[in-house]
Coordinates of C-alpha atoms in Angstrom, one line a residue:
X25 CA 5.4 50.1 -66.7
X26 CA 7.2 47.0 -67.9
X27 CA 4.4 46.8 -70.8
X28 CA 5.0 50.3 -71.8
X29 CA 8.6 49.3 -71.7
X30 CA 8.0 46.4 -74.0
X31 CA 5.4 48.1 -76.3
X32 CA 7.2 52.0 -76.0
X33 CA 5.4 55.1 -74.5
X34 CA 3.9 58.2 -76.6
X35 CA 7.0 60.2 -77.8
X36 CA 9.7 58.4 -76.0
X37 CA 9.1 60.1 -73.0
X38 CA 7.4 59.3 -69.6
X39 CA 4.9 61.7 -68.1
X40 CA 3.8 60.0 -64.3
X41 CA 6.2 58.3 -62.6
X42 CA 6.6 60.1 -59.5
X43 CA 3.4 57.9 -57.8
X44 CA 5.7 54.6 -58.6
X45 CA 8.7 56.4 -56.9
X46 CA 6.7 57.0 -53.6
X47 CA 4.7 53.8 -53.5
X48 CA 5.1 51.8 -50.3
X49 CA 5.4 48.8 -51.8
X50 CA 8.4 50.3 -53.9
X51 CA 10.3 52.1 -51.0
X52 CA 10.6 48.8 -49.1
X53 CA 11.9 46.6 -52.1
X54 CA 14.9 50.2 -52.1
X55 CA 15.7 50.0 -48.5
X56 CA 16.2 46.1 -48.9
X57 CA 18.6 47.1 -51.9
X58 CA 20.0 49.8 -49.3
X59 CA 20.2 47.0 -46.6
X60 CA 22.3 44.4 -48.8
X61 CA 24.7 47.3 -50.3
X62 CA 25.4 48.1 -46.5
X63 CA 27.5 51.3 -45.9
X64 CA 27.4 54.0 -43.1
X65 CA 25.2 56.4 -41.6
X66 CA 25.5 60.1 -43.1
X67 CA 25.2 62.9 -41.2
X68 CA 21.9 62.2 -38.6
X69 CA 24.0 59.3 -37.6
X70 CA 21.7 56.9 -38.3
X71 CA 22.4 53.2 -39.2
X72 CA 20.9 51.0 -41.6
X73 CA 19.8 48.9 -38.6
X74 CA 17.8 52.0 -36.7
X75 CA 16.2 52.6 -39.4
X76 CA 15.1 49.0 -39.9
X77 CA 14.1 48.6 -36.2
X78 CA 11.4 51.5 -37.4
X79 CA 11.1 51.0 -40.8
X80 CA 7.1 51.8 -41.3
X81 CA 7.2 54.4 -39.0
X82 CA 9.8 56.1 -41.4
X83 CA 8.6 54.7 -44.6
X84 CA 5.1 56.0 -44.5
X85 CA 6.0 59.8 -43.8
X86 CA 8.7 59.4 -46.1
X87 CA 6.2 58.5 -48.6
X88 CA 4.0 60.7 -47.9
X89 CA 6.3 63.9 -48.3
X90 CA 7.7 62.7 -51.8
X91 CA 3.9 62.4 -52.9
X92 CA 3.5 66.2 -51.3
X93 CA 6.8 67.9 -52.6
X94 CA 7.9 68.5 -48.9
X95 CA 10.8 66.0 -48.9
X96 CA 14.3 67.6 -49.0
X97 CA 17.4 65.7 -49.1
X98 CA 20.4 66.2 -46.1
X99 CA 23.3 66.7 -46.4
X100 CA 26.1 64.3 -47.9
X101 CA 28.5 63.6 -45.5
X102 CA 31.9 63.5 -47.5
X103 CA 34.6 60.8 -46.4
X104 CA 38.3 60.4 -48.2
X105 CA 39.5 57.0 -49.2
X106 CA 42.3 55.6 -50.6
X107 CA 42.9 55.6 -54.7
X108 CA 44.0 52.2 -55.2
X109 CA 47.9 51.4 -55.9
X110 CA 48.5 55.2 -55.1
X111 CA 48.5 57.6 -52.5
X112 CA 46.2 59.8 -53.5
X113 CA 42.8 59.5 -52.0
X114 CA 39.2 60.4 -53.6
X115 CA 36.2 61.9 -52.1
X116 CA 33.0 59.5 -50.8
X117 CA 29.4 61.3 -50.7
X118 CA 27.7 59.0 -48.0
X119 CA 23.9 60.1 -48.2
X120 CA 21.9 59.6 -45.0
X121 CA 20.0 56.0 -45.3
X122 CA 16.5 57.8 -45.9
X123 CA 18.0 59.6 -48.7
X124 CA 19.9 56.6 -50.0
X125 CA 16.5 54.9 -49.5
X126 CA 14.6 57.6 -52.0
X127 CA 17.3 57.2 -54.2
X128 CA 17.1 53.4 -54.8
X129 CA 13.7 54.0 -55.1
X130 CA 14.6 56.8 -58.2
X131 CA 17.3 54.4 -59.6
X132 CA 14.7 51.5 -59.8
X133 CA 12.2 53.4 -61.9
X134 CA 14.8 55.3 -64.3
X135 CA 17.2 53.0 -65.0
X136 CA 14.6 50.8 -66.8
X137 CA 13.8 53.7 -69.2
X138 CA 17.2 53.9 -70.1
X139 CA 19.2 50.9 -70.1
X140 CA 17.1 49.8 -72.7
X141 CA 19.0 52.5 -75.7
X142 CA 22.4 52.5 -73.9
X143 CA 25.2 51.5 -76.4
X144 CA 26.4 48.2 -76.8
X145 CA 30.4 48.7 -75.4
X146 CA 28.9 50.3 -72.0
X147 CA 29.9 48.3 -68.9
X148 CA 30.4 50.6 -66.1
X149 CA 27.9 50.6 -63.3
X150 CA 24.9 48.7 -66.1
X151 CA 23.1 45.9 -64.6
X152 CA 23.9 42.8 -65.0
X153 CA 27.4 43.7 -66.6
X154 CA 31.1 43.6 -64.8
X155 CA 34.7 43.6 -64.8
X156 CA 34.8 39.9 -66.6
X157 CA 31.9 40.8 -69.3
X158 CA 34.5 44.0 -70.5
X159 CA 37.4 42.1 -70.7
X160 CA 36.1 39.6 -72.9
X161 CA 35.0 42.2 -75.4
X162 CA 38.7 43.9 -75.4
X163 CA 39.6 40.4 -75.5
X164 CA 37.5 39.6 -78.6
X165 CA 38.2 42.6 -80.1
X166 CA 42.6 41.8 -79.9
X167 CA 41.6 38.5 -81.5
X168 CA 39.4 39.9 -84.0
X169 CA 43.0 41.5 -85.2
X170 CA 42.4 44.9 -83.5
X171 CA 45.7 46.4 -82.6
X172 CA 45.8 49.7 -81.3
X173 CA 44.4 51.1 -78.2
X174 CA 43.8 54.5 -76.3
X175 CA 43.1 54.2 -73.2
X176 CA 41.6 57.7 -72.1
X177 CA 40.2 58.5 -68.1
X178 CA 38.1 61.0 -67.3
X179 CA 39.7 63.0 -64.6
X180 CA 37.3 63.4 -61.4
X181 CA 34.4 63.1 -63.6
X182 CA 31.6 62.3 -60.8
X183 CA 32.6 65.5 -59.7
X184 CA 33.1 67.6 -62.3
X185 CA 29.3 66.7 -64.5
X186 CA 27.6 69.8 -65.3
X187 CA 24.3 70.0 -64.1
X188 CA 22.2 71.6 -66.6
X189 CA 23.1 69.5 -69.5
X190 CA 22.7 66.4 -67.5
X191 CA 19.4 67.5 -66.6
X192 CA 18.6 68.2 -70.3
X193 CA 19.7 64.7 -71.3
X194 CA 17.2 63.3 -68.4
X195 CA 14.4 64.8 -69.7
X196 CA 14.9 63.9 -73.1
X197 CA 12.9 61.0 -72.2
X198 CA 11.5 61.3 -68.5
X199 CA 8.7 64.6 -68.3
X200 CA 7.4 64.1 -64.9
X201 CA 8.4 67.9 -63.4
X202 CA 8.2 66.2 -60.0
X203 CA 10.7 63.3 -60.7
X204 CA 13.2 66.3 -62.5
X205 CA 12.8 68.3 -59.6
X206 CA 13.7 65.3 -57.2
X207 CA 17.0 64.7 -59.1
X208 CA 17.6 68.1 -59.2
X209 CA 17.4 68.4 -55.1
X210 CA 19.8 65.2 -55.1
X211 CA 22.2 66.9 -57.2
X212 CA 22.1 70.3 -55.0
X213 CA 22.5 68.5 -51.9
X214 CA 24.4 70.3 -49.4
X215 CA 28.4 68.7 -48.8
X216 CA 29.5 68.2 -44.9
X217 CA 33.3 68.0 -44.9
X218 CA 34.0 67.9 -41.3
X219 CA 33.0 71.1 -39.9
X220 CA 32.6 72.8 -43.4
X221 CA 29.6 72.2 -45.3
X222 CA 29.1 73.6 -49.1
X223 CA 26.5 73.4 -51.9
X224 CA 27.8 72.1 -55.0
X225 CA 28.2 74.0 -58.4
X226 CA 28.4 70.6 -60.3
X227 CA 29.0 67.0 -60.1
X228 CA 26.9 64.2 -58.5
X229 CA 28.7 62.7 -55.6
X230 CA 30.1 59.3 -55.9
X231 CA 28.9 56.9 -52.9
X232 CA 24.8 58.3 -54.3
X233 CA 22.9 55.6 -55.0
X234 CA 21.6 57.1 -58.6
X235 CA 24.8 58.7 -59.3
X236 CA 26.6 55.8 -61.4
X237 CA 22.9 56.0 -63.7
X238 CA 23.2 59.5 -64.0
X239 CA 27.1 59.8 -65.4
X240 CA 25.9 57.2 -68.0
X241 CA 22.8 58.9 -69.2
X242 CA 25.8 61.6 -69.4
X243 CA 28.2 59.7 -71.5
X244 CA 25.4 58.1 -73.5
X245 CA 25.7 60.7 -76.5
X246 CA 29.3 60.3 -76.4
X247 CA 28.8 56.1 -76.4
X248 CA 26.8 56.3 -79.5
X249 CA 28.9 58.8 -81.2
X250 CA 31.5 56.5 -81.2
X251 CA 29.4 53.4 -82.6
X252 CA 28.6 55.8 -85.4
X253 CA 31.6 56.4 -86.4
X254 CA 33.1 53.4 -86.5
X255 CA 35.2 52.7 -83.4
X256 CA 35.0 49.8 -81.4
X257 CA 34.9 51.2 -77.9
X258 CA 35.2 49.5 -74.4
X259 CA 33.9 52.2 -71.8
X260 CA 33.8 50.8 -68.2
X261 CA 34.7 52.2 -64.6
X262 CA 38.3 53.5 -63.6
X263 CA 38.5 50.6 -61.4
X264 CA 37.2 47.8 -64.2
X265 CA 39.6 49.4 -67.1
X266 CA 42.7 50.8 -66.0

């Protein structure tokens, strides 16, 4: 895979990448991601330390059922937390760990693919970028003699992404069915508020593990529209650029 990163793949798109998602060897590099990013159990209760105390025994059916097409995703459980320096609060999606596991899993093949075309003045949620690796481009950019800023937010934008064209733009360059149809389950998971529990229209929950890839391979079209005409955007998270 990394050669055919280097080198490029027939068309620009990727046909089989499903058997790298459900390779044992692969799952246990995602739950150690899942293990370091910490976090809460979703809705089986489950804690990232129960399901390390088993972790073969739920690896290798897990395994096996994303190789079959028999996995299904739980439910989210959703959690409200405070906005910061406001009153307001935000929904969480907190995926159970064997979901957040499969997830990881997805991120760590896709993200490849695409990081490697996202634009230039992208910083939110990209690998190895940050809070400190924006600022210094605004900050270059008000020393280049740049004088005039708009500073737009996208209101409740995890959970207002349309699903159909976000799947279009992922299969612009991934054309494994089985991989499509594996986002597609993530981003139909059911939502447990409390007692009520709903299946969402749109969005992709923030507190996912592959959500913060998807909005960008969202916003990608947008990024480069922006290059091409000239403007010198810094796009990062609310939290990095408000």
């Amino acid at each position: 895979m990394l050669t055919a990163l280097e080198n490029g793949v027939k068309g620009d798109k990727w046909y089989s990448l499903m058997d790298k998602v459900y390779a044992l060897d692969h799952l246990r590099q995602a739950f150690i991601r899942v293990k370091d990013n910490r976090g809460a159990a979703g809705v089986d209760h489950q804690t990232i330390p129960m399901f390390e105390s088993h972790l073969e025994t739920n690896l290798e059916p897990l395994s096996a059922s994303l190789k079959d097409g028999s996995y299904r995703p739980q439910a989210v459980r959703r959690v409200w937390i405070p906005k910061p320096g406001g009153k307001e609060k935000r929904p969480l999606g907190i995926p159970t760990v064997r979901d957040r596991v499969v997830e990881s899993a997805l991120r760590q093949v896709m993200e490849p693919i695409f990081e490697r075309d996202f634009a230039e003045h992208s910083y939110g949620f990209r690998p190895p970028r940050g809070t400190k690796d924006a600022w210094r481009r605004v900050d270059q950019l008000l020393k280049a003699g740049h004088r005039y800023v708009v500073d737009a937010d996208l209101k409740s934008y995890f959970d207002t992404i349309p699903h159909g064209p976000l799947l279009v733009r992922v299969a612009t360059k991934i054309s494994d069915g089985k991989v499509l149809n594996l986002i597609e389950a993530f981003l139909k998971q059911a939502v447990m508020d409390r007692l009520s529990q709903w299946t969402p229209a749109g969005g992709t929950p923030q507190g996912a593990v592959v959500s913060p890839l998807l909005s960008n391979i969202y916003l990608d079209p947008l990024d480069h529209q922006m290059a091409g005409l000239g403007y010198e955007m810094v796009r990062g998270t609310p939290m990095t650029l408000s």
